[in-house]
């Protein structure tokens, strides 16, 4: 069953990849789970604590990220330092820094935790398909328009799947996928990222949204070259839709940066258009939701071939649950057919 959205849409928004430490696990002074060559070995709880501090460089934020009390977190890191025989952190009254040894071992710690996560993921996939947690990352310019279809599909076809949704910008989603914080992404492609497999879903056109009195409002067959002279409103830095819009402008022969006003989300952007500040580009899936909120807007359509974007699922290459994700992609393609998109085959 689906759970509430767990991420945020702002730049840099990122949930911790480190999981939670339950009350029954080894904490600050607990002896590690095993021995090798007569030496104590660190526990996963200690490694998670150190990784959290290395990520946040702040004990309170690190403790909150993994659900551990601050004293327990500090004790776990101290215990890890004792086991490893090195100083991992440089502590002052004002800040926390990684020592040279801490910088080196933080990378290895992150890799160990990632492998443990992969082990748990593979074991879960072996037990039964479409059960357990699935952490889905979605970009903000897709989430409001496709999630109703995704959630309905999961509810009806995969009732035992615990879908957890995180709305973040592309860079944060890719980071989450590579470190194991997220399992699957729904976003615009191509990504061109090694180690990530794309499962294409559909292509959709962009349309031009204008104020009522604009000379292109409501027209069809608009040439792309018209974008050369328009006052185009765009999303803030970090949104892939902003980059796509700028690419479209460059393809139309506009070499300058046409940015005068920006917004954090498409809803604000459309309201700026309604207020007469300029025009903007919207993907077709967003038009119904965003333009019905105002009677001061018109939608124009480009001549063929219209500017487009491609939406896909993305997973780690070789993911243990890869066959499940491919099946989910195929089910999504069918569920998305009623939308104003061109559904793609798996080999697109």
XYZ file of C-alpha atoms in Angstrom:
348
model
C 0.000 0.000 0.000
C 1.202 3.532 -0.665
C 2.553 5.740 2.113
C 2.753 9.561 2.286
C 5.406 11.378 0.338
C 8.701 11.175 2.197
C 10.863 13.740 0.350
C 10.798 17.433 -0.452
C 11.054 19.282 -3.707
C 13.665 21.932 -2.938
C 17.237 21.903 -4.183
C 19.421 19.690 -2.118
C 16.515 17.957 -0.468
C 17.654 14.478 0.359
C 16.594 11.875 2.876
C 19.351 9.912 4.604
C 20.474 6.692 2.878
C 21.374 5.154 6.205
C 18.113 3.651 7.413
C 17.012 3.529 11.020
C 18.551 1.920 14.031
C 15.996 0.043 16.081
C 16.085 -0.211 19.860
C 17.290 -3.797 19.783
C 20.468 -3.156 17.799
C 23.981 -2.579 19.036
C 24.492 1.014 19.992
C 27.125 3.105 21.703
C 29.036 0.608 23.745
C 27.645 -2.636 22.371
C 30.112 -5.324 21.390
C 30.313 -5.855 17.657
C 28.614 -8.822 16.114
C 31.688 -10.943 15.423
C 35.453 -11.351 15.646
C 38.103 -11.812 13.040
C 41.727 -12.683 13.808
C 41.044 -12.037 17.498
C 39.956 -8.433 16.932
C 36.571 -6.960 17.572
C 34.668 -5.943 14.466
C 32.369 -2.925 14.114
C 28.626 -3.348 14.208
C 26.297 -2.069 11.510
C 24.838 0.382 14.026
C 28.288 1.864 14.602
C 28.944 2.104 10.873
C 25.560 3.782 10.308
C 26.307 6.267 13.078
C 29.679 7.200 11.596
C 28.278 7.410 8.070
C 25.523 9.736 9.288
C 28.007 12.053 11.008
C 30.263 11.986 7.936
C 27.295 13.005 5.776
C 25.844 15.736 8.012
C 28.958 16.879 9.974
C 26.568 17.589 12.819
C 25.694 15.198 15.656
C 22.115 16.377 16.137
C 21.253 16.206 12.417
C 22.978 12.846 12.051
C 21.118 11.406 15.041
C 17.771 12.607 13.668
C 18.548 11.143 10.222
C 18.955 7.585 11.537
C 16.529 7.706 14.467
C 19.166 7.432 17.202
C 19.560 9.618 20.266
C 22.475 12.032 20.159
C 24.322 10.466 23.141
C 23.927 6.989 21.634
C 25.219 8.235 18.289
C 28.250 9.858 19.880
C 28.943 6.709 21.860
C 28.639 4.527 18.766
C 31.189 6.632 16.883
C 33.554 6.604 19.868
C 33.226 2.826 20.098
C 33.995 2.528 16.390
C 37.108 4.670 16.800
C 38.240 2.386 19.632
C 37.657 -0.758 17.557
C 39.447 0.632 14.493
C 42.233 2.244 16.488
C 41.997 5.547 14.630
C 40.470 8.962 15.203
C 37.637 9.473 12.743
C 36.382 12.906 13.777
C 37.844 16.196 14.906
C 35.434 17.537 17.500
C 35.248 21.158 18.622
C 32.603 23.050 20.557
C 31.293 24.573 17.328
C 31.630 21.975 14.600
C 32.586 18.441 13.603
C 35.152 17.658 10.917
C 36.390 14.414 9.424
C 39.991 13.573 10.209
C 42.189 12.449 7.303
C 41.563 8.846 8.379
C 37.855 9.590 8.714
C 37.682 10.904 5.154
C 39.202 7.689 3.816
C 37.133 5.343 5.941
C 33.873 7.218 5.307
C 34.046 6.125 1.660
C 34.571 2.485 2.644
C 31.827 2.682 5.275
C 29.360 3.984 2.701
C 30.255 1.101 0.382
C 29.811 -1.487 3.157
C 26.364 -0.150 4.065
C 25.376 -0.080 0.411
C 26.327 -3.750 0.046
C 24.371 -4.662 3.162
C 21.367 -2.870 1.690
C 21.798 -4.805 -1.559
C 21.931 -8.059 0.420
C 18.646 -7.253 2.152
C 17.077 -6.176 -1.139
C 18.065 -9.410 -2.863
C 16.792 -11.535 0.011
C 13.481 -9.685 -0.094
C 13.185 -10.180 -3.841
C 13.842 -13.907 -3.465
C 11.061 -14.293 -0.895
C 8.268 -12.947 -3.091
C 7.935 -10.403 -5.915
C 6.050 -7.148 -5.355
C 6.168 -7.393 -1.576
C 8.018 -5.314 0.988
C 9.163 -1.741 0.530
C 9.748 -0.020 -2.811
C 11.295 3.436 -2.465
C 10.273 5.408 -5.551
C 11.859 8.772 -6.342
C 9.923 11.195 -8.550
C 10.836 14.614 -9.964
C 8.502 17.538 -9.097
C 7.484 18.132 -12.726
C 6.150 14.583 -12.956
C 4.834 13.772 -9.468
C 1.508 15.694 -9.430
C 0.502 14.488 -12.878
C 1.544 10.812 -12.934
C 1.350 9.750 -9.285
C -2.461 9.303 -9.337
C -2.008 6.692 -12.068
C 0.973 5.071 -10.339
C -0.738 4.876 -6.947
C -3.943 3.491 -8.405
C -1.996 0.807 -10.290
C -0.062 -0.240 -7.184
C -3.204 -0.277 -5.044
C -5.139 -2.420 -7.510
C -2.465 -4.780 -8.842
C 0.229 -4.946 -6.149
C -1.600 -4.623 -2.808
C 1.281 -6.166 -0.826
C 3.819 -3.654 -2.120
C 4.776 -0.943 0.380
C 5.308 1.983 -1.990
C 7.239 4.872 -0.436
C 7.367 8.035 -2.555
C 10.100 10.684 -2.403
C 9.754 13.870 -4.478
C 13.157 15.430 -5.190
C 15.094 17.062 -7.991
C 17.020 14.924 -10.451
C 20.491 15.267 -8.920
C 19.232 14.264 -5.483
C 17.302 11.311 -6.913
C 20.328 9.984 -8.782
C 22.462 10.297 -5.680
C 19.821 8.409 -3.728
C 19.674 5.663 -6.337
C 23.439 5.158 -6.491
C 23.894 4.962 -2.698
C 20.893 2.685 -2.196
C 18.576 5.186 -0.492
C 16.104 4.823 -3.381
C 15.188 1.756 -5.413
C 13.523 3.151 -8.522
C 13.135 6.586 -10.143
C 10.423 8.155 -12.291
C 11.945 11.067 -14.200
C 12.916 12.627 -17.509
C 15.635 10.959 -19.564
C 18.169 10.469 -21.052
C 20.391 10.522 -17.988
C 23.632 9.342 -19.554
C 24.743 7.936 -16.209
C 26.868 4.763 -15.988
C 25.395 2.056 -13.812
C 21.793 3.221 -14.327
C 19.332 1.381 -16.575
C 16.447 3.333 -18.106
C 13.038 1.748 -18.763
C 11.275 4.164 -21.151
C 7.563 4.784 -20.592
C 6.392 7.544 -22.950
C 7.165 10.711 -24.897
C 5.060 13.834 -24.464
C 4.930 17.178 -26.235
C 5.504 20.588 -24.731
C 2.860 23.275 -25.230
C 3.073 27.043 -24.942
C 1.017 28.603 -22.132
C 0.248 32.299 -22.609
C -1.914 35.081 -21.136
C -5.326 35.636 -22.747
C -4.217 38.634 -24.810
C -1.020 37.068 -26.201
C -0.774 36.850 -29.997
C 0.158 33.131 -29.825
C -2.565 32.214 -27.340
C -4.687 29.271 -28.472
C -2.905 28.902 -31.825
C -1.908 25.626 -33.441
C 1.087 24.979 -35.667
C 3.331 27.446 -33.795
C 6.863 27.321 -35.262
C 9.651 26.773 -32.758
C 11.328 29.882 -34.099
C 8.652 31.941 -32.339
C 10.471 31.214 -29.070
C 13.320 33.482 -30.146
C 11.418 36.654 -29.236
C 9.261 35.528 -26.289
C 9.656 36.470 -22.660
C 9.982 32.950 -21.335
C 9.421 32.145 -17.648
C 11.345 29.160 -16.310
C 11.733 27.024 -13.205
C 14.623 27.575 -10.792
C 18.075 26.060 -11.260
C 18.186 22.335 -10.556
C 14.945 21.391 -12.323
C 15.538 19.274 -15.412
C 12.503 20.920 -17.044
C 14.338 24.244 -16.963
C 17.274 22.688 -18.802
C 14.930 21.100 -21.340
C 13.216 24.438 -21.988
C 16.572 26.162 -22.515
C 17.616 23.391 -24.918
C 14.407 23.923 -26.891
C 15.167 27.645 -27.109
C 18.691 26.964 -28.338
C 17.360 24.555 -30.964
C 15.017 27.331 -32.089
C 18.014 29.598 -32.662
C 17.910 31.601 -29.442
C 21.460 31.879 -28.157
C 20.944 34.203 -25.181
C 19.700 33.132 -21.747
C 16.023 34.181 -21.864
C 15.535 34.094 -18.086
C 13.985 37.125 -16.368
C 11.717 35.530 -13.765
C 11.846 32.043 -12.249
C 9.677 29.930 -9.952
C 10.169 26.904 -7.709
C 7.224 24.975 -9.175
C 4.993 24.771 -12.213
C 1.915 26.020 -10.330
C 3.649 29.306 -9.497
C 5.051 29.547 -13.007
C 1.600 29.268 -14.565
C 0.168 31.886 -12.219
C 2.961 34.264 -13.259
C 1.890 33.709 -16.856
C -1.737 34.421 -15.934
C -0.540 37.670 -14.379
C 0.982 38.776 -17.672
C 4.673 38.402 -16.820
C 5.470 36.209 -19.825
C 4.863 32.775 -21.313
C 6.082 29.307 -20.375
C 6.436 25.763 -21.657
C 4.424 22.968 -20.050
C 4.494 19.214 -20.672
C 1.128 17.951 -21.895
C 0.518 15.880 -18.751
C 0.634 19.051 -16.637
C -1.762 21.155 -18.728
C -5.077 19.940 -17.314
C -3.966 20.291 -13.699
C -2.164 23.617 -13.983
C -4.183 25.663 -16.491
C -7.678 25.036 -15.076
C -6.853 27.079 -11.989
C -7.109 30.359 -13.901
C -9.381 31.719 -16.649
C -6.605 34.067 -17.790
C -4.639 31.472 -19.775
C -4.537 30.042 -23.272
C -2.624 27.038 -24.593
C -0.793 27.038 -27.926
C 0.464 23.976 -29.778
C 3.683 23.690 -31.762
C 3.981 22.517 -35.349
C 5.259 18.991 -35.873
C 7.708 17.839 -34.791
C 6.817 19.481 -31.481
C 9.430 19.753 -28.723
C 9.129 16.729 -26.452
C 10.445 15.087 -23.332
C 10.796 11.379 -22.514
C 9.751 9.928 -19.164
C 11.145 6.641 -17.874
C 11.742 4.511 -14.839
C 15.397 4.215 -13.859
C 17.029 1.529 -11.743
C 20.514 0.449 -10.777
C 22.033 -1.764 -13.461
C 21.840 -5.363 -12.294
C 19.366 -4.603 -9.503
C 18.170 -7.741 -7.747
C 14.562 -6.691 -8.325
C 15.177 -5.792 -11.965
C 12.578 -8.221 -13.350
C 9.960 -6.728 -11.013
C 10.786 -3.205 -12.167
C 10.522 -4.254 -15.816
C 7.123 -5.804 -15.153
C 6.046 -2.651 -13.336
C 7.201 -0.539 -16.285
C 5.091 -2.603 -18.678
C 2.049 -2.308 -16.423
C 2.604 1.457 -16.195
C 2.765 1.813 -19.970
C -0.694 0.332 -20.241
C -2.082 2.371 -17.344
C -0.742 5.628 -18.853
C -2.389 5.214 -22.272
C -5.400 7.449 -21.412
C -3.036 10.400 -20.826
C -1.969 12.765 -23.659
C 1.304 10.910 -24.251
C 2.857 8.539 -26.781
C 3.487 5.266 -24.945
C 6.764 3.563 -25.884
C 7.808 -0.060 -26.153
C 10.462 -1.476 -23.808
C 13.129 -1.259 -26.549
C 12.585 2.447 -27.339
